[in-house]
Every structure is written in C-alpha cells, then in structure tokens.
Amino acid sequence: MGSTKVPRKLLTIIMPQIRRQLVILALCIFTLGRGGAFAQKDSLNIKPNYRALHWIMAGESVAYVGSIYGLSKAWYKTNDFSHFHVSDDAHEWQQLDKVGHFFTAYQICRHTAALYRQTNVSRKQAALYGALSGFLFLTPIELLDGFQYPTYGFSPSDMVANVLGPSLYLGQYALWNEERIVPKFSFHPTSLAKVRPELLGQNLSEQWLKDYNGQT
C-alpha cells in the first residue's frame, strides 16, 4: 500500500484536503447556528426530553463499542498492533472504499439525527448532533487502521470521505432545512469471494463489508 513511518511528504499533500473538508463542515455548523437556530424549535416551544437524550447517548456508546468489537473480528483478527503509519490507498479499489466511508458516515448521521428528533429537539439541532456522531464514530476506526501494519494504515483520503458524509447531511439542513439527497446501498454475493476469501470475506457477514465487487 506504499506505507511509511515518517509520512511528512504525503501529509503535506493530503492534509490541506482534510482541512478544506473540515472547513466545509464548520461552515455548515455556523450556518445552522445563525439567527438562533439552535435555540428555536421547528414548531411549538417544547422542551427537549433530556432523559431520552441520556438514554440515546448511552445506547450510542454501547453500539459504538459493539461495532468496534465486530470490526476487530472482521478486519484486524489477522494483524498485530504496530507503530502508527500512513498508507495512501486513494487510488485502490476504484475509490469504492472511499464511497463506503462516505455512505457509512452519512447513514450514521441520518439515523442518529432521527433518534434525536424523538427527544423534541429541532431538526437543525438533530442534524448537528447526527453529523458530529457520524464524524466522531468513524475517526477512531481510522486511527486504529494506522496501527495495523502492514495490511492497513491511516488513510487521509478516508478521513476526507468521513467528513464529506456529515457535510452533505448537515449542509442540506443548512440550505433547505430538510433532506433531499439520500445515498443508497445494495449488495449481492459474488463468485470472486470464493477465489480470495481471505481478502473478500469467508462468509456473508464479512463479504458485504469487504467484497466491493458486489456493492452498488
């Protein structure tokens, strides 16, 4: 994957891209905050259900730990932790891996925001909380990749995709106060997984995650 222990040259190229995406996310947050958007409710002035908020946060924590455990079994089971390194995989798999990061981040935002809406917070508040959840959920996973040498590595282009997903979701509420663009995903098993099961997955629970040939 072209990894290196001191990726200074690579970082000087990729980090500006990450910074630009973070600026986009910050601008969306700023736009939502203008005019007291966070303080106003979409309909009547109903107070948020803070007890429900606490339960949702607790549930998110449990789901996050469970997801990290599941990924450790699917992705990291054959690797040992090593030094942190950067691996530039932006040109591999025809960028489908980046689409996966983008889609996952977006869907986390979408479903988390739907949960927060049940607690009587405004649409824009829920969109903000959802966007932050999507970004914060995937960032530690990418950091874990950085310690998986030589199979994986911290990918700056993955981080860009992790920011673009929340930016698209949050940006729609900043512009239109509603969701108009919804990315979709489908998967079907392929015969290629039988040829390279160690790479594309040994069973369906791994293949839908690893076999990009069957993803749409």
mmCIF file with all atom_site columns, C-alpha atoms in Angstrom:
data_model
loop_
_atom_site.group_PDB
_atom_site.id
_atom_site.type_symbol
_atom_site.label_atom_id
_atom_site.label_alt_id
_atom_site.label_comp_id
_atom_site.label_asym_id
_atom_site.label_entity_id
_atom_site.label_seq_id
_atom_site.pdbx_PDB_ins_code
_atom_site.Cartn_x
_atom_site.Cartn_y
_atom_site.Cartn_z
_atom_site.occupancy
_atom_site.B_iso_or_equiv
_atom_site.pdbx_formal_charge
_atom_site.auth_seq_id
_atom_site.auth_comp_id
_atom_site.auth_asym_id
_atom_site.auth_atom_id
_atom_site.pdbx_PDB_model_num
ATOM 1   C CA . MET A 1 1   ? 0.000   0.000   0.000  1.00 0.00 ? 1   MET A CA 1
ATOM 2   C CA . GLY A 1 2   ? 3.050   2.290   -0.026 1.00 0.00 ? 2   GLY A CA 1
ATOM 3   C CA . SER A 1 3   ? 3.237   2.923   3.725  1.00 0.00 ? 3   SER A CA 1
ATOM 4   C CA . THR A 1 4   ? 5.896   4.909   5.530  1.00 0.00 ? 4   THR A CA 1
ATOM 5   C CA . LYS A 1 5   ? 6.825   5.571   9.132  1.00 0.00 ? 5   LYS A CA 1
ATOM 6   C CA . VAL A 1 6   ? 7.517   9.287   8.566  1.00 0.00 ? 6   VAL A CA 1
ATOM 7   C CA . PRO A 1 7   ? 4.891   10.353  6.018  1.00 0.00 ? 7   PRO A CA 1
ATOM 8   C CA . ARG A 1 8   ? 5.736   14.073  6.060  1.00 0.00 ? 8   ARG A CA 1
ATOM 9   C CA . LYS A 1 9   ? 5.727   14.482  2.285  1.00 0.00 ? 9   LYS A CA 1
ATOM 10  C CA . LEU A 1 10  ? 2.393   12.670  1.993  1.00 0.00 ? 10  LEU A CA 1
ATOM 11  C CA . LEU A 1 11  ? 0.850   14.678  4.810  1.00 0.00 ? 11  LEU A CA 1
ATOM 12  C CA . THR A 1 12  ? 1.842   17.975  3.184  1.00 0.00 ? 12  THR A CA 1
ATOM 13  C CA . ILE A 1 13  ? -0.192  16.915  0.155  1.00 0.00 ? 13  ILE A CA 1
ATOM 14  C CA . ILE A 1 14  ? -3.213  15.333  1.857  1.00 0.00 ? 14  ILE A CA 1
ATOM 15  C CA . MET A 1 15  ? -3.673  17.454  4.987  1.00 0.00 ? 15  MET A CA 1
ATOM 16  C CA . PRO A 1 16  ? -4.821  20.550  3.038  1.00 0.00 ? 16  PRO A CA 1
ATOM 17  C CA . GLN A 1 17  ? -7.623  18.402  1.585  1.00 0.00 ? 17  GLN A CA 1
ATOM 18  C CA . ILE A 1 18  ? -8.683  17.298  5.066  1.00 0.00 ? 18  ILE A CA 1
ATOM 19  C CA . ARG A 1 19  ? -8.571  20.876  6.315  1.00 0.00 ? 19  ARG A CA 1
ATOM 20  C CA . ARG A 1 20  ? -10.788 22.019  3.436  1.00 0.00 ? 20  ARG A CA 1
ATOM 21  C CA . GLN A 1 21  ? -13.395 19.385  4.276  1.00 0.00 ? 21  GLN A CA 1
ATOM 22  C CA . LEU A 1 22  ? -13.305 20.347  7.960  1.00 0.00 ? 22  LEU A CA 1
ATOM 23  C CA . VAL A 1 23  ? -13.841 23.969  6.940  1.00 0.00 ? 23  VAL A CA 1
ATOM 24  C CA . ILE A 1 24  ? -16.914 22.901  4.942  1.00 0.00 ? 24  ILE A CA 1
ATOM 25  C CA . LEU A 1 25  ? -18.281 21.060  7.992  1.00 0.00 ? 25  LEU A CA 1
ATOM 26  C CA . ALA A 1 26  ? -17.559 24.066  10.206 1.00 0.00 ? 26  ALA A CA 1
ATOM 27  C CA . LEU A 1 27  ? -19.325 26.406  7.768  1.00 0.00 ? 27  LEU A CA 1
ATOM 28  C CA . CYS A 1 28  ? -22.401 24.174  7.822  1.00 0.00 ? 28  CYS A CA 1
ATOM 29  C CA . ILE A 1 29  ? -22.422 24.291  11.625 1.00 0.00 ? 29  ILE A CA 1
ATOM 30  C CA . PHE A 1 30  ? -22.008 28.083  11.560 1.00 0.00 ? 30  PHE A CA 1
ATOM 31  C CA . THR A 1 31  ? -24.864 28.462  9.075  1.00 0.00 ? 31  THR A CA 1
ATOM 32  C CA . LEU A 1 32  ? -27.155 26.357  11.237 1.00 0.00 ? 32  LEU A CA 1
ATOM 33  C CA . GLY A 1 33  ? -26.248 28.444  14.266 1.00 0.00 ? 33  GLY A CA 1
ATOM 34  C CA . ARG A 1 34  ? -27.123 31.796  12.700 1.00 0.00 ? 34  ARG A CA 1
ATOM 35  C CA . GLY A 1 35  ? -30.292 33.510  13.795 1.00 0.00 ? 35  GLY A CA 1
ATOM 36  C CA . GLY A 1 36  ? -30.605 31.418  16.959 1.00 0.00 ? 36  GLY A CA 1
ATOM 37  C CA . ALA A 1 37  ? -31.277 28.230  15.019 1.00 0.00 ? 37  ALA A CA 1
ATOM 38  C CA . PHE A 1 38  ? -30.111 26.077  17.909 1.00 0.00 ? 38  PHE A CA 1
ATOM 39  C CA . ALA A 1 39  ? -32.420 27.786  20.375 1.00 0.00 ? 39  ALA A CA 1
ATOM 40  C CA . GLN A 1 40  ? -35.562 27.717  18.215 1.00 0.00 ? 40  GLN A CA 1
ATOM 41  C CA . LYS A 1 41  ? -37.810 24.710  17.767 1.00 0.00 ? 41  LYS A CA 1
ATOM 42  C CA . ASP A 1 42  ? -39.457 23.764  14.486 1.00 0.00 ? 42  ASP A CA 1
ATOM 43  C CA . SER A 1 43  ? -42.990 24.088  15.859 1.00 0.00 ? 43  SER A CA 1
ATOM 44  C CA . LEU A 1 44  ? -44.051 24.957  19.409 1.00 0.00 ? 44  LEU A CA 1
ATOM 45  C CA . ASN A 1 45  ? -41.549 25.814  22.119 1.00 0.00 ? 45  ASN A CA 1
ATOM 46  C CA . ILE A 1 46  ? -41.378 22.312  23.583 1.00 0.00 ? 46  ILE A CA 1
ATOM 47  C CA . LYS A 1 47  ? -38.527 21.490  25.934 1.00 0.00 ? 47  LYS A CA 1
ATOM 48  C CA . PRO A 1 48  ? -36.249 18.597  24.945 1.00 0.00 ? 48  PRO A CA 1
ATOM 49  C CA . ASN A 1 49  ? -36.694 15.307  26.753 1.00 0.00 ? 49  ASN A CA 1
ATOM 50  C CA . TYR A 1 50  ? -33.313 15.195  28.481 1.00 0.00 ? 50  TYR A CA 1
ATOM 51  C CA . ARG A 1 51  ? -33.925 11.781  29.976 1.00 0.00 ? 51  ARG A CA 1
ATOM 52  C CA . ALA A 1 52  ? -34.441 10.358  26.497 1.00 0.00 ? 52  ALA A CA 1
ATOM 53  C CA . LEU A 1 53  ? -31.324 12.191  25.323 1.00 0.00 ? 53  LEU A CA 1
ATOM 54  C CA . HIS A 1 54  ? -29.277 10.493  28.024 1.00 0.00 ? 54  HIS A CA 1
ATOM 55  C CA . TRP A 1 55  ? -30.633 7.091   27.033 1.00 0.00 ? 55  TRP A CA 1
ATOM 56  C CA . ILE A 1 56  ? -29.796 7.720   23.390 1.00 0.00 ? 56  ILE A CA 1
ATOM 57  C CA . MET A 1 57  ? -26.253 8.735   24.279 1.00 0.00 ? 57  MET A CA 1
ATOM 58  C CA . ALA A 1 58  ? -25.853 5.617   26.392 1.00 0.00 ? 58  ALA A CA 1
ATOM 59  C CA . GLY A 1 59  ? -27.221 3.476   23.568 1.00 0.00 ? 59  GLY A CA 1
ATOM 60  C CA . GLU A 1 60  ? -24.829 5.091   21.095 1.00 0.00 ? 60  GLU A CA 1
ATOM 61  C CA . SER A 1 61  ? -21.920 4.256   23.388 1.00 0.00 ? 61  SER A CA 1
ATOM 62  C CA . VAL A 1 62  ? -22.951 0.604   23.600 1.00 0.00 ? 62  VAL A CA 1
ATOM 63  C CA . ALA A 1 63  ? -23.469 0.408   19.835 1.00 0.00 ? 63  ALA A CA 1
ATOM 64  C CA . TYR A 1 64  ? -20.085 2.006   19.247 1.00 0.00 ? 64  TYR A CA 1
ATOM 65  C CA . VAL A 1 65  ? -18.258 -0.469  21.482 1.00 0.00 ? 65  VAL A CA 1
ATOM 66  C CA . GLY A 1 66  ? -20.080 -3.355  19.823 1.00 0.00 ? 66  GLY A CA 1
ATOM 67  C CA . SER A 1 67  ? -19.210 -2.069  16.365 1.00 0.00 ? 67  SER A CA 1
ATOM 68  C CA . ILE A 1 68  ? -15.537 -1.685  17.244 1.00 0.00 ? 68  ILE A CA 1
ATOM 69  C CA . TYR A 1 69  ? -15.525 -5.243  18.561 1.00 0.00 ? 69  TYR A CA 1
ATOM 70  C CA . GLY A 1 70  ? -17.201 -6.541  15.407 1.00 0.00 ? 70  GLY A CA 1
ATOM 71  C CA . LEU A 1 71  ? -14.748 -4.719  13.165 1.00 0.00 ? 71  LEU A CA 1
ATOM 72  C CA . SER A 1 72  ? -11.834 -6.043  15.186 1.00 0.00 ? 72  SER A CA 1
ATOM 73  C CA . LYS A 1 73  ? -13.037 -9.561  14.378 1.00 0.00 ? 73  LYS A CA 1
ATOM 74  C CA . ALA A 1 74  ? -13.683 -8.859  10.700 1.00 0.00 ? 74  ALA A CA 1
ATOM 75  C CA . TRP A 1 75  ? -10.759 -6.593  9.848  1.00 0.00 ? 75  TRP A CA 1
ATOM 76  C CA . TYR A 1 76  ? -7.999  -6.879  12.441 1.00 0.00 ? 76  TYR A CA 1
ATOM 77  C CA . LYS A 1 77  ? -8.088  -10.523 13.508 1.00 0.00 ? 77  LYS A CA 1
ATOM 78  C CA . THR A 1 78  ? -5.001  -11.480 11.464 1.00 0.00 ? 78  THR A CA 1
ATOM 79  C CA . ASN A 1 79  ? -2.891  -8.444  12.396 1.00 0.00 ? 79  ASN A CA 1
ATOM 80  C CA . ASP A 1 80  ? -0.987  -7.274  15.434 1.00 0.00 ? 80  ASP A CA 1
ATOM 81  C CA . PHE A 1 81  ? -0.780  -3.675  16.559 1.00 0.00 ? 81  PHE A CA 1
ATOM 82  C CA . SER A 1 82  ? 2.351   -1.894  15.364 1.00 0.00 ? 82  SER A CA 1
ATOM 83  C CA . HIS A 1 83  ? 3.760   1.604   15.001 1.00 0.00 ? 83  HIS A CA 1
ATOM 84  C CA . PHE A 1 84  ? 1.420   4.270   13.638 1.00 0.00 ? 84  PHE A CA 1
ATOM 85  C CA . HIS A 1 85  ? 1.839   4.763   9.898  1.00 0.00 ? 85  HIS A CA 1
ATOM 86  C CA . VAL A 1 86  ? 0.090   6.392   6.955  1.00 0.00 ? 86  VAL A CA 1
ATOM 87  C CA . SER A 1 87  ? -0.922  4.413   3.875  1.00 0.00 ? 87  SER A CA 1
ATOM 88  C CA . ASP A 1 88  ? -2.067  6.182   0.712  1.00 0.00 ? 88  ASP A CA 1
ATOM 89  C CA . ASP A 1 89  ? -4.801  3.980   -0.769 1.00 0.00 ? 89  ASP A CA 1
ATOM 90  C CA . ALA A 1 90  ? -6.653  6.724   -2.634 1.00 0.00 ? 90  ALA A CA 1
ATOM 91  C CA . HIS A 1 91  ? -6.088  5.013   -5.991 1.00 0.00 ? 91  HIS A CA 1
ATOM 92  C CA . GLU A 1 92  ? -7.047  1.483   -4.949 1.00 0.00 ? 92  GLU A CA 1
ATOM 93  C CA . TRP A 1 93  ? -10.362 -0.371  -5.421 1.00 0.00 ? 93  TRP A CA 1
ATOM 94  C CA . GLN A 1 94  ? -11.500 2.320   -7.873 1.00 0.00 ? 94  GLN A CA 1
ATOM 95  C CA . GLN A 1 95  ? -12.351 4.563   -4.888 1.00 0.00 ? 95  GLN A CA 1
ATOM 96  C CA . LEU A 1 96  ? -15.181 2.267   -3.763 1.00 0.00 ? 96  LEU A CA 1
ATOM 97  C CA . ASP A 1 97  ? -13.634 2.169   -0.306 1.00 0.00 ? 97  ASP A CA 1
ATOM 98  C CA . LYS A 1 98  ? -13.995 5.959   -0.129 1.00 0.00 ? 98  LYS A CA 1
ATOM 99  C CA . VAL A 1 99  ? -17.620 5.682   -1.219 1.00 0.00 ? 99  VAL A CA 1
ATOM 100 C CA . GLY A 1 100 ? -18.120 3.211   1.626  1.00 0.00 ? 100 GLY A CA 1
ATOM 101 C CA . HIS A 1 101 ? -16.682 5.650   4.157  1.00 0.00 ? 101 HIS A CA 1
ATOM 102 C CA . PHE A 1 102 ? -18.844 8.445   2.773  1.00 0.00 ? 102 PHE A CA 1
ATOM 103 C CA . PHE A 1 103 ? -22.000 6.304   2.794  1.00 0.00 ? 103 PHE A CA 1
ATOM 104 C CA . THR A 1 104 ? -21.382 4.943   6.304  1.00 0.00 ? 104 THR A CA 1
ATOM 105 C CA . ALA A 1 105 ? -20.748 8.391   7.753  1.00 0.00 ? 105 ALA A CA 1
ATOM 106 C CA . TYR A 1 106 ? -23.876 9.754   6.073  1.00 0.00 ? 106 TYR A CA 1
ATOM 107 C CA . GLN A 1 107 ? -26.128 6.940   7.298  1.00 0.00 ? 107 GLN A CA 1
ATOM 108 C CA . ILE A 1 108 ? -24.830 7.269   10.854 1.00 0.00 ? 108 ILE A CA 1
ATOM 109 C CA . CYS A 1 109 ? -25.728 10.966  10.685 1.00 0.00 ? 109 CYS A CA 1
ATOM 110 C CA . ARG A 1 110 ? -29.155 10.232  9.247  1.00 0.00 ? 110 ARG A CA 1
ATOM 111 C CA . HIS A 1 111 ? -30.259 7.570   11.703 1.00 0.00 ? 111 HIS A CA 1
ATOM 112 C CA . THR A 1 112 ? -28.729 9.253   14.741 1.00 0.00 ? 112 THR A CA 1
ATOM 113 C CA . ALA A 1 113 ? -30.495 12.502  13.865 1.00 0.00 ? 113 ALA A CA 1
ATOM 114 C CA . ALA A 1 114 ? -33.789 10.603  13.569 1.00 0.00 ? 114 ALA A CA 1
ATOM 115 C CA . LEU A 1 115 ? -33.284 9.303   17.107 1.00 0.00 ? 115 LEU A CA 1
ATOM 116 C CA . TYR A 1 116 ? -32.550 12.762  18.454 1.00 0.00 ? 116 TYR A CA 1
ATOM 117 C CA . ARG A 1 117 ? -35.695 14.105  16.791 1.00 0.00 ? 117 ARG A CA 1
ATOM 118 C CA . GLN A 1 118 ? -37.715 11.832  19.084 1.00 0.00 ? 118 GLN A CA 1
ATOM 119 C CA . THR A 1 119 ? -36.497 13.893  22.052 1.00 0.00 ? 119 THR A CA 1
ATOM 120 C CA . ASN A 1 120 ? -38.189 17.114  20.846 1.00 0.00 ? 120 ASN A CA 1
ATOM 121 C CA . VAL A 1 121 ? -35.026 18.875  19.700 1.00 0.00 ? 121 VAL A CA 1
ATOM 122 C CA . SER A 1 122 ? -35.284 20.900  16.487 1.00 0.00 ? 122 SER A CA 1
ATOM 123 C CA . ARG A 1 123 ? -34.456 19.477  13.083 1.00 0.00 ? 123 ARG A CA 1
ATOM 124 C CA . LYS A 1 124 ? -31.303 21.548  12.868 1.00 0.00 ? 124 LYS A CA 1
ATOM 125 C CA . GLN A 1 125 ? -30.157 20.537  16.322 1.00 0.00 ? 125 GLN A CA 1
ATOM 126 C CA . ALA A 1 126 ? -30.758 16.892  15.472 1.00 0.00 ? 126 ALA A CA 1
ATOM 127 C CA . ALA A 1 127 ? -28.870 17.325  12.187 1.00 0.00 ? 127 ALA A CA 1
ATOM 128 C CA . LEU A 1 128 ? -25.914 18.828  14.037 1.00 0.00 ? 128 LEU A CA 1
ATOM 129 C CA . TYR A 1 129 ? -25.823 16.052  16.653 1.00 0.00 ? 129 TYR A CA 1
ATOM 130 C CA . GLY A 1 130 ? -26.134 13.454  13.907 1.00 0.00 ? 130 GLY A CA 1
ATOM 131 C CA . ALA A 1 131 ? -23.303 14.972  11.872 1.00 0.00 ? 131 ALA A CA 1
ATOM 132 C CA . LEU A 1 132 ? -20.998 15.066  14.878 1.00 0.00 ? 132 LEU A CA 1
ATOM 133 C CA . SER A 1 133 ? -21.893 11.454  15.703 1.00 0.00 ? 133 SER A CA 1
ATOM 134 C CA . GLY A 1 134 ? -21.062 10.324  12.166 1.00 0.00 ? 134 GLY A CA 1
ATOM 135 C CA . PHE A 1 135 ? -17.682 12.029  12.197 1.00 0.00 ? 135 PHE A CA 1
ATOM 136 C CA . LEU A 1 136 ? -16.720 11.004  15.734 1.00 0.00 ? 136 LEU A CA 1
ATOM 137 C CA . PHE A 1 137 ? -17.816 7.406   15.162 1.00 0.00 ? 137 PHE A CA 1
ATOM 138 C CA . LEU A 1 138 ? -15.530 6.781   12.186 1.00 0.00 ? 138 LEU A CA 1
ATOM 139 C CA . THR A 1 139 ? -12.467 8.801   13.188 1.00 0.00 ? 139 THR A CA 1
ATOM 140 C CA . PRO A 1 140 ? -11.199 6.382   15.904 1.00 0.00 ? 140 PRO A CA 1
ATOM 141 C CA . ILE A 1 141 ? -11.629 3.475   13.471 1.00 0.00 ? 141 ILE A CA 1
ATOM 142 C CA . GLU A 1 142 ? -9.327  5.203   11.010 1.00 0.00 ? 142 GLU A CA 1
ATOM 143 C CA . LEU A 1 143 ? -6.829  5.816   13.797 1.00 0.00 ? 143 LEU A CA 1
ATOM 144 C CA . LEU A 1 144 ? -6.912  2.090   14.614 1.00 0.00 ? 144 LEU A CA 1
ATOM 145 C CA . ASP A 1 145 ? -6.104  1.376   10.973 1.00 0.00 ? 145 ASP A CA 1
ATOM 146 C CA . GLY A 1 146 ? -2.960  3.412   11.454 1.00 0.00 ? 146 GLY A CA 1
ATOM 147 C CA . PHE A 1 147 ? -1.628  0.836   13.916 1.00 0.00 ? 147 PHE A CA 1
ATOM 148 C CA . GLN A 1 148 ? -2.291  -2.155  11.640 1.00 0.00 ? 148 GLN A CA 1
ATOM 149 C CA . TYR A 1 149 ? 0.993   -2.593  9.748  1.00 0.00 ? 149 TYR A CA 1
ATOM 150 C CA . PRO A 1 150 ? 1.426   -3.681  7.006  1.00 0.00 ? 150 PRO A CA 1
ATOM 151 C CA . THR A 1 151 ? -2.136  -4.630  5.994  1.00 0.00 ? 151 THR A CA 1
ATOM 152 C CA . TYR A 1 152 ? -3.814  -1.309  6.798  1.00 0.00 ? 152 TYR A CA 1
ATOM 153 C CA . GLY A 1 153 ? -2.784  2.223   7.621  1.00 0.00 ? 153 GLY A CA 1
ATOM 154 C CA . PHE A 1 154 ? -4.178  5.654   8.415  1.00 0.00 ? 154 PHE A CA 1
ATOM 155 C CA . SER A 1 155 ? -5.647  6.926   5.149  1.00 0.00 ? 155 SER A CA 1
ATOM 156 C CA . PRO A 1 156 ? -6.043  10.709  4.758  1.00 0.00 ? 156 PRO A CA 1
ATOM 157 C CA . SER A 1 157 ? -8.425  10.150  1.841  1.00 0.00 ? 157 SER A CA 1
ATOM 158 C CA . ASP A 1 158 ? -10.618 8.023   4.132  1.00 0.00 ? 158 ASP A CA 1
ATOM 159 C CA . MET A 1 159 ? -10.749 10.940  6.542  1.00 0.00 ? 159 MET A CA 1
ATOM 160 C CA . VAL A 1 160 ? -11.840 13.229  3.702  1.00 0.00 ? 160 VAL A CA 1
ATOM 161 C CA . ALA A 1 161 ? -14.706 10.820  2.941  1.00 0.00 ? 161 ALA A CA 1
ATOM 162 C CA . ASN A 1 162 ? -15.557 10.662  6.656  1.00 0.00 ? 162 ASN A CA 1
ATOM 163 C CA . VAL A 1 163 ? -16.006 14.439  6.618  1.00 0.00 ? 163 VAL A CA 1
ATOM 164 C CA . LEU A 1 164 ? -17.876 14.621  3.301  1.00 0.00 ? 164 LEU A CA 1
ATOM 165 C CA . GLY A 1 165 ? -20.671 12.339  4.551  1.00 0.00 ? 165 GLY A CA 1
ATOM 166 C CA . PRO A 1 166 ? -21.612 14.510  7.559  1.00 0.00 ? 166 PRO A CA 1
ATOM 167 C CA . SER A 1 167 ? -21.060 17.645  5.453  1.00 0.00 ? 167 SER A CA 1
ATOM 168 C CA . LEU A 1 168 ? -23.636 16.535  2.869  1.00 0.00 ? 168 LEU A CA 1
ATOM 169 C CA . TYR A 1 169 ? -26.194 15.699  5.559  1.00 0.00 ? 169 TYR A CA 1
ATOM 170 C CA . LEU A 1 170 ? -25.632 18.844  7.602  1.00 0.00 ? 170 LEU A CA 1
ATOM 171 C CA . GLY A 1 171 ? -25.402 21.037  4.515  1.00 0.00 ? 171 GLY A CA 1
ATOM 172 C CA . GLN A 1 172 ? -28.890 20.040  3.375  1.00 0.00 ? 172 GLN A CA 1
ATOM 173 C CA . TYR A 1 173 ? -30.398 21.276  6.629  1.00 0.00 ? 173 TYR A CA 1
ATOM 174 C CA . ALA A 1 174 ? -28.304 24.432  6.434  1.00 0.00 ? 174 ALA A CA 1
ATOM 175 C CA . LEU A 1 175 ? -29.637 25.150  2.924  1.00 0.00 ? 175 LEU A CA 1
ATOM 176 C CA . TRP A 1 176 ? -33.150 23.675  2.867  1.00 0.00 ? 176 TRP A CA 1
ATOM 177 C CA . ASN A 1 177 ? -33.939 22.568  6.446  1.00 0.00 ? 177 ASN A CA 1
ATOM 178 C CA . GLU A 1 178 ? -34.748 19.126  5.035  1.00 0.00 ? 178 GLU A CA 1
ATOM 179 C CA . GLU A 1 179 ? -33.071 16.092  3.479  1.00 0.00 ? 179 GLU A CA 1
ATOM 180 C CA . ARG A 1 180 ? -33.328 15.999  -0.330 1.00 0.00 ? 180 ARG A CA 1
ATOM 181 C CA . ILE A 1 181 ? -30.317 13.834  -1.285 1.00 0.00 ? 181 ILE A CA 1
ATOM 182 C CA . VAL A 1 182 ? -30.159 10.311  0.189  1.00 0.00 ? 182 VAL A CA 1
ATOM 183 C CA . PRO A 1 183 ? -27.294 7.957   -0.811 1.00 0.00 ? 183 PRO A CA 1
ATOM 184 C CA . LYS A 1 184 ? -28.358 4.295   -1.094 1.00 0.00 ? 184 LYS A CA 1
ATOM 185 C CA . PHE A 1 185 ? -26.533 0.955   -0.887 1.00 0.00 ? 185 PHE A CA 1
ATOM 186 C CA . SER A 1 186 ? -27.139 -2.606  -2.061 1.00 0.00 ? 186 SER A CA 1
ATOM 187 C CA . PHE A 1 187 ? -25.092 -5.823  -2.050 1.00 0.00 ? 187 PHE A CA 1
ATOM 188 C CA . HIS A 1 188 ? -25.193 -9.223  -3.729 1.00 0.00 ? 188 HIS A CA 1
ATOM 189 C CA . PRO A 1 189 ? -22.754 -12.144 -3.213 1.00 0.00 ? 189 PRO A CA 1
ATOM 190 C CA . THR A 1 190 ? -20.224 -12.737 -5.999 1.00 0.00 ? 190 THR A CA 1
ATOM 191 C CA . SER A 1 191 ? -18.225 -15.770 -7.101 1.00 0.00 ? 191 SER A CA 1
ATOM 192 C CA . LEU A 1 192 ? -14.978 -13.833 -6.630 1.00 0.00 ? 192 LEU A CA 1
ATOM 193 C CA . ALA A 1 193 ? -15.205 -14.186 -2.851 1.00 0.00 ? 193 ALA A CA 1
ATOM 194 C CA . LYS A 1 194 ? -14.635 -17.933 -3.221 1.00 0.00 ? 194 LYS A CA 1
ATOM 195 C CA . VAL A 1 195 ? -11.388 -17.253 -5.091 1.00 0.00 ? 195 VAL A CA 1
ATOM 196 C CA . ARG A 1 196 ? -9.968  -14.822 -2.487 1.00 0.00 ? 196 ARG A CA 1
ATOM 197 C CA . PRO A 1 197 ? -11.889 -15.468 0.747  1.00 0.00 ? 197 PRO A CA 1
ATOM 198 C CA . GLU A 1 198 ? -9.057  -14.079 2.880  1.00 0.00 ? 198 GLU A CA 1
ATOM 199 C CA . LEU A 1 199 ? -9.424  -10.752 1.059  1.00 0.00 ? 199 LEU A CA 1
ATOM 200 C CA . LEU A 1 200 ? -13.110 -10.604 0.134  1.00 0.00 ? 200 LEU A CA 1
ATOM 201 C CA . GLY A 1 201 ? -14.597 -12.439 3.128  1.00 0.00 ? 201 GLY A CA 1
ATOM 202 C CA . GLN A 1 202 ? -15.197 -16.039 4.143  1.00 0.00 ? 202 GLN A CA 1
ATOM 203 C CA . ASN A 1 203 ? -18.924 -15.701 4.779  1.00 0.00 ? 203 ASN A CA 1
ATOM 204 C CA . LEU A 1 204 ? -21.789 -13.339 4.001  1.00 0.00 ? 204 LEU A CA 1
ATOM 205 C CA . SER A 1 205 ? -21.311 -11.329 7.194  1.00 0.00 ? 205 SER A CA 1
ATOM 206 C CA . GLU A 1 206 ? -17.789 -10.440 6.017  1.00 0.00 ? 206 GLU A CA 1
ATOM 207 C CA . GLN A 1 207 ? -18.422 -10.277 2.276  1.00 0.00 ? 207 GLN A CA 1
ATOM 208 C CA . TRP A 1 208 ? -20.981 -7.465  2.392  1.00 0.00 ? 208 TRP A CA 1
ATOM 209 C CA . LEU A 1 209 ? -18.299 -5.400  4.106  1.00 0.00 ? 209 LEU A CA 1
ATOM 210 C CA . LYS A 1 210 ? -15.227 -6.469  2.110  1.00 0.00 ? 210 LYS A CA 1
ATOM 211 C CA . ASP A 1 211 ? -16.341 -7.564  -1.363 1.00 0.00 ? 211 ASP A CA 1
ATOM 212 C CA . TYR A 1 212 ? -16.679 -4.317  -3.299 1.00 0.00 ? 212 TYR A CA 1
ATOM 213 C CA . ASN A 1 213 ? -17.488 -6.294  -6.458 1.00 0.00 ? 213 ASN A CA 1
ATOM 214 C CA . GLY A 1 214 ? -20.994 -6.963  -5.134 1.00 0.00 ? 214 GLY A CA 1
ATOM 215 C CA . GLN A 1 215 ? -21.709 -3.472  -3.834 1.00 0.00 ? 215 GLN A CA 1
ATOM 216 C CA . THR A 1 216 ? -23.886 -0.932  -5.600 1.00 0.00 ? 216 THR A CA 1
#
